[in-house]
Coordinates of C-alpha atoms in Angstrom, one line a residue:
Chain X
M1 CA 32.4 21.9 18.2
S2 CA 33.4 21.0 21.8
E3 CA 36.8 19.5 22.6
A4 CA 35.1 16.2 23.5
Q5 CA 33.5 16.0 20.1
Q6 CA 36.7 16.9 18.3
S7 CA 38.7 14.2 20.2
S8 CA 36.0 11.6 19.3
A9 CA 35.8 12.7 15.6
P10 CA 37.5 10.2 13.2
S11 CA 40.8 11.2 11.7
I12 CA 41.5 10.8 8.0
G13 CA 43.4 7.6 8.8
E14 CA 40.4 6.2 10.6
I15 CA 38.1 7.2 7.7
V16 CA 40.3 5.4 5.2
S17 CA 40.7 2.4 7.5
R18 CA 36.8 2.3 7.9
E19 CA 36.3 2.5 4.2
I20 CA 38.8 -0.3 3.5
E21 CA 37.1 -2.5 6.0
R22 CA 33.7 -1.8 4.4
A23 CA 35.1 -2.5 0.9
I24 CA 36.3 -5.9 2.1
Q25 CA 32.9 -6.6 3.7
R26 CA 31.2 -5.4 0.5
N27 CA 33.1 -8.0 -1.6
I28 CA 32.4 -10.8 0.8
K29 CA 28.7 -10.0 1.4
G30 CA 28.1 -9.0 -2.2
L31 CA 28.8 -12.5 -3.4
E32 CA 26.4 -13.8 -0.7
Y33 CA 23.7 -11.3 -1.9
F34 CA 23.7 -12.7 -5.4
R35 CA 23.5 -16.2 -4.1
L36 CA 20.4 -15.7 -2.0
G37 CA 16.9 -15.8 -3.5
D38 CA 13.9 -13.7 -2.6
P39 CA 13.6 -13.0 1.2
P40 CA 10.6 -14.6 2.9
V41 CA 7.7 -12.2 3.6
A42 CA 4.4 -12.2 5.6
Q43 CA 5.9 -14.4 8.4
T44 CA 3.5 -13.4 11.2
P45 CA 1.2 -16.4 12.1
R46 CA -2.4 -15.8 10.9
D47 CA -5.6 -17.6 10.1
V48 CA -7.9 -17.1 7.1
V49 CA -11.2 -16.2 8.6
Y50 CA -13.1 -15.6 5.4
K51 CA -12.5 -16.1 1.7
R52 CA -14.4 -14.8 -1.2
G53 CA -13.0 -14.9 -4.7
T54 CA -9.5 -13.6 -4.5
L55 CA -10.3 -11.7 -1.2
E56 CA -9.1 -13.2 2.0
L57 CA -9.7 -11.8 5.5
Y58 CA -6.9 -12.7 7.9
H59 CA -6.8 -12.8 11.6
Y60 CA -3.4 -12.5 13.1
R61 CA -2.7 -14.6 16.2
P62 CA -2.3 -12.3 19.2
L63 CA 1.2 -11.9 20.7
A64 CA 0.2 -10.2 23.9
E65 CA -1.3 -11.7 27.0
E66 CA -4.0 -9.1 27.2
I67 CA -5.4 -7.3 24.1
Y68 CA -7.4 -4.1 23.5
R69 CA -11.2 -4.6 23.3
V70 CA -11.6 -2.9 19.8
P71 CA -10.2 -5.0 16.9
L72 CA -8.3 -3.3 14.1
L73 CA -9.0 -3.9 10.4
L74 CA -6.3 -3.1 7.9
V75 CA -7.3 -2.3 4.3
M76 CA -4.7 -2.4 1.5
S77 CA -4.6 -0.5 -1.7
L78 CA -5.8 -2.1 -4.9
V79 CA -2.6 -1.5 -6.7
S80 CA -0.1 -3.4 -4.5
K81 CA 0.2 -6.6 -2.5
A82 CA -0.9 -6.5 1.2
Y83 CA 2.3 -8.0 2.7
I84 CA 3.7 -4.5 2.9
F85 CA 2.0 -4.5 6.3
D86 CA 4.0 -7.6 7.3
L87 CA 7.2 -7.5 5.4
G88 CA 9.4 -9.5 7.7
P89 CA 10.3 -10.0 11.4
G90 CA 11.3 -6.6 12.8
Q91 CA 10.0 -4.8 9.7
S92 CA 6.3 -5.6 10.1
L93 CA 3.7 -3.1 11.3
I94 CA 1.4 -6.1 12.1
E95 CA 4.0 -7.7 14.3
F96 CA 4.5 -4.4 16.1
L97 CA 0.7 -3.9 16.6
L98 CA 0.3 -7.5 17.9
K99 CA 3.1 -7.0 20.4
R100 CA 1.4 -3.8 21.5
G101 CA -1.8 -5.7 22.3
Y102 CA -4.0 -5.1 19.3
D103 CA -6.3 -7.7 17.8
V104 CA -5.4 -7.4 14.1
Y105 CA -7.4 -8.4 11.0
M106 CA -6.5 -7.6 7.4
I107 CA -8.3 -7.6 4.1
D108 CA -6.1 -8.9 1.3
W109 CA -7.7 -8.3 -2.0
G110 CA -5.5 -10.9 -3.7
V111 CA -4.4 -10.7 -7.3
P112 CA -7.3 -9.7 -9.5
R113 CA -8.3 -12.3 -12.1
R114 CA -9.5 -11.6 -15.6
E115 CA -13.1 -11.7 -14.6
D116 CA -12.5 -9.3 -11.7
S117 CA -12.1 -6.5 -14.2
R118 CA -15.9 -5.8 -13.7
L119 CA -15.3 -4.9 -10.0
K120 CA -16.2 -1.3 -9.1
L121 CA -15.8 1.0 -6.1
E122 CA -19.3 -0.1 -5.2
D123 CA -18.2 -3.7 -4.8
Y124 CA -15.3 -2.7 -2.5
C125 CA -17.0 0.0 -0.4
L126 CA -20.7 -1.2 -0.3
D127 CA -20.0 -5.0 -0.3
F128 CA -16.5 -6.3 0.5
I129 CA -15.5 -4.0 3.4
P130 CA -18.9 -4.2 5.1
D131 CA -19.0 -8.0 4.6
C132 CA -15.5 -8.3 6.1
A133 CA -16.4 -6.0 9.0
G134 CA -19.4 -8.3 9.7
R135 CA -17.2 -11.4 9.6
M136 CA -14.7 -9.8 11.9
A137 CA -17.4 -8.8 14.3
E138 CA -18.6 -12.4 14.4
H139 CA -15.1 -13.8 14.8
S140 CA -14.0 -11.3 17.5
G141 CA -17.3 -10.9 19.3
E142 CA -16.9 -7.1 19.2
K143 CA -19.4 -5.0 17.3
D144 CA -17.2 -1.9 16.7
F145 CA -13.8 -1.7 15.1
S146 CA -11.0 0.5 14.0
L147 CA -10.2 0.8 10.3
L148 CA -6.7 1.6 8.9
G149 CA -6.4 2.2 5.2
Y150 CA -3.1 2.6 3.4
C151 CA -2.8 4.6 0.2
M152 CA -5.8 3.9 -1.9
G153 CA -7.0 1.5 0.8
G154 CA -7.3 4.7 2.9
T155 CA -9.5 6.2 0.2
L156 CA -11.7 3.1 0.3
A157 CA -11.8 3.3 4.1
L158 CA -12.8 7.0 3.9
I159 CA -15.6 6.2 1.4
Y160 CA -16.8 3.3 3.6
A161 CA -16.8 5.6 6.7
A162 CA -18.8 8.2 4.7
L163 CA -21.3 5.6 3.5
F164 CA -21.8 4.0 6.9
P165 CA -21.8 6.9 9.3
D166 CA -24.0 5.2 11.8
G167 CA -21.5 2.5 12.7
P168 CA -20.0 0.1 13.4
L169 CA -16.8 2.0 12.7
K170 CA -15.2 3.4 15.9
N171 CA -11.9 4.9 14.7
L172 CA -10.5 5.7 11.3
I173 CA -6.8 5.9 10.4
C174 CA -5.8 7.2 7.0
L175 CA -2.2 6.4 6.1
T176 CA -0.8 8.3 3.0
T177 CA -4.4 8.6 1.7
P178 CA -5.2 10.8 -1.3
V179 CA -8.5 12.7 -1.1
N180 CA -7.9 15.7 -3.2
F181 CA -6.9 14.2 -6.6
E182 CA -5.9 17.5 -8.1
G183 CA -2.9 17.3 -5.8
M184 CA -1.8 14.0 -7.2
G185 CA 1.1 15.6 -9.1
L186 CA 2.3 13.7 -12.2
F187 CA -0.5 11.1 -11.9
H188 CA -3.0 13.8 -12.2
T189 CA -1.2 15.3 -15.2
W190 CA -0.7 11.9 -16.9
S191 CA -4.4 11.0 -16.6
D192 CA -5.6 14.3 -18.1
R193 CA -8.6 13.6 -20.2
K194 CA -7.1 15.5 -23.2
H195 CA -4.6 12.6 -23.8
F196 CA -5.5 9.7 -21.5
D197 CA -8.1 7.4 -23.1
V198 CA -9.1 5.3 -20.1
D199 CA -12.0 3.7 -21.9
R200 CA -9.8 2.4 -24.6
I201 CA -7.3 1.0 -22.0
V202 CA -10.0 -0.8 -20.0
D203 CA -12.0 -1.9 -23.0
T204 CA -8.9 -3.4 -24.6
L205 CA -7.0 -4.8 -21.6
G206 CA -9.7 -5.6 -19.0
N207 CA -7.5 -5.2 -15.9
V208 CA -4.7 -2.7 -16.1
P209 CA -1.6 -4.8 -16.3
A210 CA 0.8 -5.0 -13.4
E211 CA 3.7 -3.8 -15.7
M212 CA 1.8 -0.7 -16.6
M213 CA 1.2 0.1 -12.9
Y214 CA 4.9 -0.7 -12.1
N215 CA 6.2 1.6 -14.8
S216 CA 4.0 4.5 -13.9
F217 CA 5.3 4.3 -10.3
Q218 CA 8.9 4.0 -11.5
M219 CA 8.5 7.0 -13.8
L220 CA 7.7 9.2 -10.8
R221 CA 11.4 8.9 -9.8
P222 CA 13.2 7.8 -12.9
M223 CA 16.7 8.0 -11.4
T224 CA 15.9 6.3 -8.1
R225 CA 16.2 2.8 -9.3
V226 CA 19.8 3.3 -10.6
I227 CA 20.8 5.3 -7.5
S228 CA 19.3 2.7 -5.1
Q229 CA 21.5 0.0 -6.7
I230 CA 24.6 2.2 -6.1
K231 CA 23.4 2.8 -2.5
L232 CA 22.9 -0.9 -2.0
W233 CA 26.4 -1.5 -3.2
D234 CA 27.7 1.2 -0.9
N235 CA 25.9 -0.3 2.1
M236 CA 26.5 -3.9 1.3
W237 CA 28.6 -4.2 4.5
N238 CA 25.5 -3.3 6.5
D239 CA 23.3 -6.4 7.1
E240 CA 20.3 -4.4 8.4
F241 CA 20.3 -2.1 5.3
V242 CA 20.6 -5.0 2.9
K243 CA 17.8 -7.0 4.6
S244 CA 15.5 -4.0 4.5
H245 CA 16.4 -3.2 0.9
R246 CA 15.8 -6.7 -0.3
L247 CA 12.4 -6.9 1.4
L248 CA 11.2 -3.5 0.0
E249 CA 12.6 -4.3 -3.4
R250 CA 10.8 -7.6 -3.5
W251 CA 7.5 -5.9 -2.6
G252 CA 8.1 -3.0 -5.1
N253 CA 8.7 -5.4 -7.9
D254 CA 5.7 -7.5 -7.0
Q255 CA 3.0 -5.4 -8.5
I256 CA -0.5 -6.6 -9.3
P257 CA -3.0 -5.6 -12.0
F258 CA -5.6 -2.9 -11.2
P259 CA -9.3 -4.1 -11.7
G260 CA -10.4 -2.5 -15.0
E261 CA -13.8 -1.0 -14.1
C262 CA -12.4 0.4 -10.8
F263 CA -9.5 2.0 -12.7
R264 CA -12.0 3.6 -15.1
Q265 CA -14.0 4.8 -12.2
T266 CA -11.1 6.2 -10.2
T267 CA -9.7 8.0 -13.3
K268 CA -13.1 9.6 -14.2
E269 CA -14.6 10.2 -10.8
F270 CA -11.4 11.0 -8.8
M271 CA -8.8 12.2 -11.3
W272 CA -11.1 14.1 -13.7
E273 CA -14.0 15.2 -11.5
N274 CA -12.5 15.0 -8.0
K275 CA -15.9 13.9 -6.8
L276 CA -14.9 12.5 -3.4
Y277 CA -13.2 15.8 -2.5
K278 CA -16.3 17.7 -3.6
N279 CA -18.7 15.4 -1.7
Q280 CA -20.3 14.4 -5.0
L281 CA -19.4 10.7 -5.2
L282 CA -22.4 8.6 -5.7
L283 CA -22.0 4.8 -5.2
G284 CA -25.0 2.5 -5.5
G285 CA -27.3 5.5 -5.2
K286 CA -25.7 6.6 -1.9
L287 CA -23.8 9.8 -1.6
A288 CA -20.3 9.4 0.0
D289 CA -20.4 12.7 1.9
L290 CA -17.2 13.1 3.9
R291 CA -18.9 15.5 6.3
Q292 CA -20.9 12.5 7.6
I293 CA -17.8 11.0 9.1
R294 CA -17.9 11.6 12.9
V295 CA -15.6 9.0 14.3
P296 CA -12.1 9.9 15.6
C297 CA -9.7 10.2 12.7
L298 CA -5.9 10.1 12.4
N299 CA -4.4 11.3 9.2
I300 CA -0.7 10.3 8.7
M301 CA 1.2 11.8 5.9
G302 CA 4.8 11.5 4.5
E303 CA 6.9 14.6 4.1
H304 CA 8.5 13.1 1.0
D305 CA 5.6 11.1 -0.4
D306 CA 5.7 11.4 -4.2
I307 CA 2.9 8.9 -4.8
A308 CA 0.3 10.4 -2.5
P309 CA 1.8 13.9 -2.2
F310 CA 1.0 16.2 0.7
A311 CA -1.3 18.3 -1.5
A312 CA -3.5 15.3 -2.0
T313 CA -3.6 14.1 1.6
K314 CA -3.5 17.1 3.8
E315 CA -7.2 18.1 3.8
I316 CA -8.9 14.9 5.0
N317 CA -9.5 16.2 8.5
Q318 CA -10.8 19.5 7.1
L319 CA -13.4 17.6 5.0
I320 CA -14.8 15.2 7.6
G321 CA -17.3 16.0 10.3
S322 CA -15.3 14.5 13.2
T323 CA -14.3 16.6 16.2
D324 CA -11.6 14.2 17.4
K325 CA -9.1 14.4 14.6
Q326 CA -5.4 14.7 14.2
D327 CA -2.9 15.3 11.4
I328 CA 0.6 13.9 11.6
I329 CA 3.3 14.7 9.1
L330 CA 6.3 12.5 9.4
K331 CA 9.7 12.3 7.7
G332 CA 9.6 9.6 5.0
G333 CA 8.2 8.6 1.7
H334 CA 5.1 6.7 0.7
V335 CA 6.5 3.2 1.5
S336 CA 9.3 4.0 4.0
L337 CA 6.7 5.6 6.3
L338 CA 4.9 2.3 6.7
A339 CA 7.7 -0.3 6.3
G340 CA 11.1 1.5 6.0
R341 CA 14.0 1.0 8.4
N342 CA 12.9 4.0 10.4
A343 CA 9.1 3.3 10.5
S344 CA 9.5 1.5 13.8
T345 CA 10.8 4.6 15.5
R346 CA 8.7 7.2 13.6
M347 CA 5.2 6.1 12.4
W348 CA 4.5 3.0 14.4
P349 CA 4.8 4.5 17.9
V350 CA 2.7 7.5 16.8
L351 CA -0.1 5.2 15.6
D352 CA 0.1 3.1 18.8
R353 CA -0.2 6.2 21.1
W354 CA -3.2 7.5 19.2
L355 CA -5.0 4.2 18.8
S356 CA -4.4 2.7 22.2
E357 CA -6.4 5.5 23.9
R358 CA -9.3 4.8 21.6
S359 CA -9.3 1.0 21.6
I360 CA -10.9 0.4 25.0
Chain S
M1 CA 24.4 4.9 10.4
A2 CA 24.8 8.2 12.1
E3 CA 28.2 9.6 11.5
Q4 CA 29.9 11.9 14.1
K5 CA 30.6 15.4 13.0
S6 CA 34.2 15.7 12.2
S7 CA 36.6 18.5 11.6
T8 CA 38.4 16.3 9.1
P9 CA 36.6 16.4 5.7
D10 CA 35.2 13.0 5.0
P11 CA 35.3 12.5 1.2
F12 CA 33.1 9.4 1.3
A13 CA 30.4 11.2 3.3
A14 CA 30.6 14.1 0.8
W15 CA 30.3 11.7 -2.1
R16 CA 27.1 10.1 -0.5
D17 CA 25.6 13.5 0.0
W18 CA 26.3 14.4 -3.6
L19 CA 24.7 11.2 -4.8
T20 CA 21.5 12.0 -2.9
Q21 CA 21.5 15.5 -4.3
F22 CA 22.2 14.3 -7.8
E23 CA 19.2 11.8 -7.5
R24 CA 16.9 14.6 -6.4
Q25 CA 18.0 17.0 -9.1
V26 CA 17.7 14.4 -11.9
N27 CA 14.3 13.2 -10.7
A28 CA 13.1 16.9 -10.5
F29 CA 14.4 17.5 -14.1
F30 CA 12.6 14.5 -15.5
N31 CA 9.5 15.2 -13.6
E32 CA 9.4 18.7 -15.1
Q33 CA 9.8 17.2 -18.6
M34 CA 7.1 14.6 -17.9
A35 CA 4.6 17.2 -16.8
S36 CA 4.8 18.9 -20.2
D37 CA 2.0 18.7 -22.7
G38 CA 4.3 17.5 -25.4
Y39 CA 5.4 14.5 -23.3
N40 CA 1.8 13.6 -22.5
R41 CA 0.9 13.7 -26.2
F42 CA 3.8 11.5 -27.0
M43 CA 2.9 9.0 -24.3
A44 CA -0.7 9.0 -25.5
Q45 CA 0.5 8.0 -29.0
I46 CA 2.8 5.2 -27.5
N47 CA -0.2 4.0 -25.5
Q48 CA -2.5 4.0 -28.6
F49 CA 0.1 2.0 -30.6
F50 CA 0.5 -0.5 -27.7
L51 CA -3.3 -0.9 -27.3
E52 CA -3.9 -1.4 -31.0
S53 CA -1.2 -4.1 -31.1
Q54 CA -2.7 -5.7 -28.1
K55 CA -6.1 -5.7 -29.7
A56 CA -4.8 -7.1 -33.0
M57 CA -2.9 -9.8 -31.2
G58 CA -5.9 -10.7 -29.0
D59 CA -8.2 -10.9 -32.0
M60 CA -5.7 -13.1 -33.9
V61 CA -5.2 -15.5 -31.0
A62 CA -9.0 -15.7 -30.4
R63 CA -9.6 -16.5 -34.1
S64 CA -6.9 -19.2 -34.0
M65 CA -8.3 -20.8 -30.8
S66 CA -11.8 -20.8 -32.3
S67 CA -10.7 -22.4 -35.5
L68 CA -8.9 -25.2 -33.4
N69 CA -12.1 -25.5 -31.3
L70 CA -10.2 -24.5 -28.2
P71 CA -11.5 -22.1 -25.5
T72 CA -10.4 -18.5 -25.8
G73 CA -9.6 -16.2 -22.9
E74 CA -13.2 -14.9 -23.0
D75 CA -14.5 -18.5 -22.7
W76 CA -12.2 -19.1 -19.6
S77 CA -13.3 -15.8 -18.2
A78 CA -17.0 -16.7 -18.6
L79 CA -16.4 -20.1 -17.1
S80 CA -14.6 -18.6 -14.2
Q81 CA -17.4 -16.2 -13.7
R82 CA -19.9 -19.0 -13.5
V83 CA -17.7 -20.8 -10.9
A84 CA -17.6 -17.6 -8.9
T85 CA -21.4 -17.4 -9.0
V86 CA -21.7 -21.0 -7.8
E87 CA -19.2 -20.2 -5.0
E88 CA -21.3 -17.2 -4.1
R89 CA -24.5 -19.2 -3.9
L90 CA -22.8 -21.9 -1.9
R91 CA -21.6 -19.3 0.5
A92 CA -25.1 -17.9 0.9
L93 CA -26.4 -21.4 1.5
E94 CA -23.7 -22.1 4.1
M95 CA -24.5 -18.8 5.8
S96 CA -28.2 -19.6 6.1
L97 CA -27.5 -23.2 7.3
G98 CA -25.0 -21.9 9.8
R99 CA -27.5 -19.4 11.2
S100 CA -30.3 -21.9 11.4
D101 CA -28.3 -24.3 13.6
G102 CA -26.6 -21.5 15.6
T103 CA -23.0 -22.3 14.5
S104 CA -20.5 -19.8 13.4
T105 CA -20.6 -18.7 9.7
S106 CA -16.8 -18.4 9.5
E107 CA -16.1 -20.7 6.7
L108 CA -12.5 -21.5 7.4
A109 CA -10.9 -22.9 10.4
A110 CA -9.4 -20.4 12.8
S111 CA -6.8 -21.0 15.4
T112 CA -8.1 -23.1 18.3
A113 CA -5.7 -21.4 20.7
P114 CA -7.4 -19.6 23.6
R115 CA -7.8 -15.9 23.0
P116 CA -6.3 -13.4 25.4
P117 CA -8.8 -11.3 27.3
R118 CA -9.8 -7.9 25.8
T119 CA -9.0 -6.0 28.9
R120 CA -5.9 -4.2 28.0
K121 CA -5.7 -0.5 29.0
P122 CA -3.5 2.1 27.3
P123 CA -0.2 3.0 29.1
S124 CA -1.7 6.4 30.0
S125 CA -4.4 4.5 32.0
G126 CA -2.0 2.2 33.7
G127 CA -1.7 -0.4 31.0
P128 CA 1.6 -2.0 30.0
S129 CA 3.9 0.3 28.1
S130 CA 4.9 -2.3 25.5

């Protein structure tokens, strides 16, 4: 350690003084924390371009004076709410993309109703996504588009790209997207056909309840909930930390049911048979052959992702037929990669650099 | 917050590091247990019990509703399905009408603000850097 560093290092007195100051702040701000309700989310101005059942296609109002020609369509997973893309000012990927000059659309699947339990992968990949792509083309006046899918939304985007290799897709971005379901860790173990009676669950419950989905995510890291509360208390003096924590906690607790038939299908076709990975997935009589994907593809993975682990996400670019493809592994977990406090300095600029070159 | 490296041991920083390590170790321990065959068999039994209770409860509620001549969840679901079908047909009709008179098929009002030009170039080609 240099002399300059040693002289700037805090002494024990300074450390104690800092901690006392933080303790006072904790007590003051801790009271405030319990007084406040849920933080507002999805604040970026937007218009509903299209609505169909619970599905809504949003167009976000541009924030730049000049935008890229190619619009970007975001596709969310079926298991969580879409506002993770737009958590709050300063913690919103959508706000960032708008400021960087992208024309952003998003498919929000909404909260599945009882009758939506009949929805299958065919509905999402052969009907809803192409339908929204058509609406977006009409609204934007541009025929081609970039598609970004997050988590299972990325899997839907991959299937769509494989089923429609002749366009109009121009660029594909897979964000923490599982493709090899044998690499899904505990989810793969828990859904083993020896014990897991998916037919009974779907036949009895229709949609898989939000609580069941929430508990299965929590069980991946059973200690984290307790420790995160301790860390929240420890950082109560830090407004930025508390704001980010509250937004992420709100989203994490705001789970939605999983459409029953789609759950049955993902369990059997993905978890048991791994058909997408093996290029054997048949939807509506069409084969979702990943080798047919020839558009530029960016695959972004989280180093500490325990929901879509590296083993499940790493092979996307090896499976597709594109020549322009890139893998990016970043520090972060499944959610923090997209919307954590460090996402704005880690993942977002990487995405912008890659996509800007391909959006003209 | 990034802490500067110090020659003075910081007990608070050490406690925070320990907490993170503890979380990882406990999670890893439980993950190992939850990957076992015994745990999965146990969870399957819990699930089976839960599903049987759900089914019994659902059947009982449906019977009670029927006897009171009130719609059951199934009835609501069927009704909702029919409304969805009507919505779908209406959408198809609006689409065909929109196409025949040349207007947009976008059903819902979008912002009327003028749209910026689609002429932006990436920073590497001389476009704005942010």
